[in-house]
CSV table of C-alpha atoms in Angstrom, one decimal:
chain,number,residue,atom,x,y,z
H,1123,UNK,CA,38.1,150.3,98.7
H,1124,UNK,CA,34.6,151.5,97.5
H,1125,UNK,CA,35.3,154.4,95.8
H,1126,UNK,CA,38.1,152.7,93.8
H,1127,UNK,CA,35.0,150.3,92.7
H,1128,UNK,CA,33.4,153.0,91.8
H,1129,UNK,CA,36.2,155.0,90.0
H,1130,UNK,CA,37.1,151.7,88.1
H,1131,UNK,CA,32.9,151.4,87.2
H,1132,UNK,CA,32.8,155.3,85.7
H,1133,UNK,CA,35.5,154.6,84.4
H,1134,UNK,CA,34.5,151.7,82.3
H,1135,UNK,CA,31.3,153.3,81.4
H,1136,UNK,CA,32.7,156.8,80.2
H,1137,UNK,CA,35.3,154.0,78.0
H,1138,UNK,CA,32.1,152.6,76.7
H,1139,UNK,CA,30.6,155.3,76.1
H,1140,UNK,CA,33.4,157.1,74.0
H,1141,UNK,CA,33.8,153.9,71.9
H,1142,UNK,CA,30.2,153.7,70.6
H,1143,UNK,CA,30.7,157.4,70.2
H,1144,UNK,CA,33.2,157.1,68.2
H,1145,UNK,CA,32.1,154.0,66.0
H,1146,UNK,CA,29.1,156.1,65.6
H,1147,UNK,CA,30.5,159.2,64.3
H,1148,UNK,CA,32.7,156.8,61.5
H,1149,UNK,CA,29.6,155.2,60.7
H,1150,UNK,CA,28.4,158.7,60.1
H,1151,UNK,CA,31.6,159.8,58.3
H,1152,UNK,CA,31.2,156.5,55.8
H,1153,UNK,CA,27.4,157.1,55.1
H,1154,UNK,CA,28.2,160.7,54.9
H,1155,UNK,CA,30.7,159.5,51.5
H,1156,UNK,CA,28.4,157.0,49.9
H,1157,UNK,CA,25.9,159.6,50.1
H,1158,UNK,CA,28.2,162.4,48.7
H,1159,UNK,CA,29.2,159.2,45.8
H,1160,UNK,CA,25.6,158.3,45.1
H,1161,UNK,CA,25.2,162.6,44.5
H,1162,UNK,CA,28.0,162.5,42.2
H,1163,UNK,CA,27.1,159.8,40.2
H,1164,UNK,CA,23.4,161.2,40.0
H,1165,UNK,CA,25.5,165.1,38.6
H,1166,UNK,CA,27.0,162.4,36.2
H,1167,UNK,CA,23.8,160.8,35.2
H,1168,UNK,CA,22.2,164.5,34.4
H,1169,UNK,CA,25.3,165.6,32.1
H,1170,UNK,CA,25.3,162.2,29.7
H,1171,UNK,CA,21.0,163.1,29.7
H,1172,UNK,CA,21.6,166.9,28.9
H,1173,UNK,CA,24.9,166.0,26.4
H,1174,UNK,CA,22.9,163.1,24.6
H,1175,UNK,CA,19.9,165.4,24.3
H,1176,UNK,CA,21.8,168.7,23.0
H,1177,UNK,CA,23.6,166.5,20.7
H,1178,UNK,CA,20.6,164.9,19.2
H,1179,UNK,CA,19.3,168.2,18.7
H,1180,UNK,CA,22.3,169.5,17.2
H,1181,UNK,CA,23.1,166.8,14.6
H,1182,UNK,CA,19.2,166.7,13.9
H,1183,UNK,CA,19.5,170.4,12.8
H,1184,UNK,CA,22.6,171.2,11.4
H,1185,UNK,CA,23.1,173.3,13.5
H,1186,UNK,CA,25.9,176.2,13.1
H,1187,UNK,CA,27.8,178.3,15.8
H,1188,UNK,CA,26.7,180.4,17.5
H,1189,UNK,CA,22.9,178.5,17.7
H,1190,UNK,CA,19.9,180.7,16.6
H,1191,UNK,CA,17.8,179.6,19.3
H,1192,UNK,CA,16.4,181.4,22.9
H,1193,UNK,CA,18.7,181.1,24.9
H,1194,UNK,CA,16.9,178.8,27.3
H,1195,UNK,CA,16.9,175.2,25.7
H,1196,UNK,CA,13.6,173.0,27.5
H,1197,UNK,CA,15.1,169.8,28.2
H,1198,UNK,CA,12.7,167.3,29.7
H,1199,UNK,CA,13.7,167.0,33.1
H,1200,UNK,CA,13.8,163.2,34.7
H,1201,UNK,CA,13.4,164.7,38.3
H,1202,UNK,CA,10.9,166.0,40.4
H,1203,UNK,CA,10.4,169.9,40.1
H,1204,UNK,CA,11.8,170.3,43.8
H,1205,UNK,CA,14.8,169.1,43.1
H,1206,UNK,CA,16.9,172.1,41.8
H,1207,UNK,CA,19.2,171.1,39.0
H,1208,UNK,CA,20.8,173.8,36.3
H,1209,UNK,CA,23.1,173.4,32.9
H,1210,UNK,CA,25.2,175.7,30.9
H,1211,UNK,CA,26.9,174.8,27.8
H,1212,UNK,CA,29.6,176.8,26.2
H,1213,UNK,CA,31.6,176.5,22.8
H,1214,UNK,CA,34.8,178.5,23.5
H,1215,UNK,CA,34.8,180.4,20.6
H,1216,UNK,CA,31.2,181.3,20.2
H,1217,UNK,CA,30.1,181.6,24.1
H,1218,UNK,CA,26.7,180.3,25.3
H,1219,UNK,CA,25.0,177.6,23.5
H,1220,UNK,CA,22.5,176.6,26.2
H,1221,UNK,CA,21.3,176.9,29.6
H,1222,UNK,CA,18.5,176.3,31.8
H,1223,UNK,CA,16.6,179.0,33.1
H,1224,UNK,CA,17.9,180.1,36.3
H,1225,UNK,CA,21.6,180.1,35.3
H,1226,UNK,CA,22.9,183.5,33.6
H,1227,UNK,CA,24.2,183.6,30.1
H,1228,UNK,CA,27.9,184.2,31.7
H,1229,UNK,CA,29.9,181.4,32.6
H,1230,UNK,CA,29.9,180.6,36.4
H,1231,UNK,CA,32.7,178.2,36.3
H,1232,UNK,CA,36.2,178.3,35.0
H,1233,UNK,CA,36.3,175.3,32.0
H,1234,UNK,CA,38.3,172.4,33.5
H,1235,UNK,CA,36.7,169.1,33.7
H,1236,UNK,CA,36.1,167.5,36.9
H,1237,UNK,CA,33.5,168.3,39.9
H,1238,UNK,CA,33.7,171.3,41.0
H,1239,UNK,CA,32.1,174.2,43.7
H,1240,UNK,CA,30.9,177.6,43.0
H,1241,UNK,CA,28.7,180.3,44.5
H,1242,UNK,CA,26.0,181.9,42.9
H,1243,UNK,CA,23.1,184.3,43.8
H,1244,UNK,CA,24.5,183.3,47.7
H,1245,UNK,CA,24.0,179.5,46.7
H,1246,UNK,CA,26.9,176.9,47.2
H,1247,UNK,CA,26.7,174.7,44.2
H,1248,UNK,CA,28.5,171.7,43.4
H,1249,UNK,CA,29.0,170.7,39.9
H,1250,UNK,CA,30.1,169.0,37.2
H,1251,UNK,CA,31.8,170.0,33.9
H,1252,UNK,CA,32.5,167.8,31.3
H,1253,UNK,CA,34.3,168.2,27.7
H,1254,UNK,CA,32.9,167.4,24.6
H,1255,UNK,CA,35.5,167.2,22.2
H,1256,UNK,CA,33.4,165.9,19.2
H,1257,UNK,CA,30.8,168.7,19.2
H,1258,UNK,CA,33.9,171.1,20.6
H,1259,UNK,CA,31.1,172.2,24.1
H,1260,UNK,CA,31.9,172.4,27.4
H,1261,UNK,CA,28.8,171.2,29.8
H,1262,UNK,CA,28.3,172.3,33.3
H,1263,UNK,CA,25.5,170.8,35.2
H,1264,UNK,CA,25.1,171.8,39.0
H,1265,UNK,CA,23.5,171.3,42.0
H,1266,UNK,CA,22.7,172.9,45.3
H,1267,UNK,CA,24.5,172.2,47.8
H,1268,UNK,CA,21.4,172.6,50.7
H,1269,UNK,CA,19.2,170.1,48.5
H,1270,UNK,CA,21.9,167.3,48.3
């Protein structure tokens, strides 16, 4: 009769134990998403600060296609330094019409908007591309995936 007691008891505990196993890894799972959301919306926030700021700069100047500038545009950047965000900006007829520094002058993504992963220099990115139809620009800002 004891060792059913005891059988029954482990029994109950390893059930326990699985459970708040369980509820822990789905609260994991959930915080996991919001957190993945919250990067999202942040890749968001960076492409209407880098389109507003390329447009203003555009319409101020008169610009024509392709730009006459370096190819590196300086925007002000509303993060800290550690944090490792990049842009391009292509006009499909003319090519490059910006980018930050690290990213090359070829485009690393094909032009279809939505979020979107890539690899580059052995980097998992995760990005987002945007259409500008006004201006006639596709935008691509990006992230690393190991900083998110």
């Amino acid at each position: 009769m004891g060792s059913i007691r005891w059988f029954l008891i482990i029994l109950l505990v390893a059930a326990v134990t699985l459970g708040n196993f369980s509820a822990a890894v789905r609260g994991y799972i959930g915080s996991m998403e919001i957190a993945e959301d919250f990067f999202d919306e942040r890749l968001e926030a960076q492409v209407e600060f880098i389109h507003a700021s390329l447009g203003l700069a555009l319409k101020q100047s008169a610009a024509q296609y392709p730009l006459q500038i370096a190819p590196t545009i300086v925007l002000n950047r509303p993060l800290p330094s550690r944090y490792h965000i990049e842009f391009q900006v292509f006009h499909p007829q003319f090519g490059l019409v910006a980018r930050s520094e690290d990213f090359p002058v070829e485009a690393l993504v094909s032009w279809q908007e939505g979020f979107t992963e890539f690899n580059y220099h052995n980097i998992h990115w995760r990005g987002r591309i945007h259409w500008d139809g006004a201006l006639g620009l596709w935008y691509l800002v990006a992230e690393r995936l190991d900083q998110r």
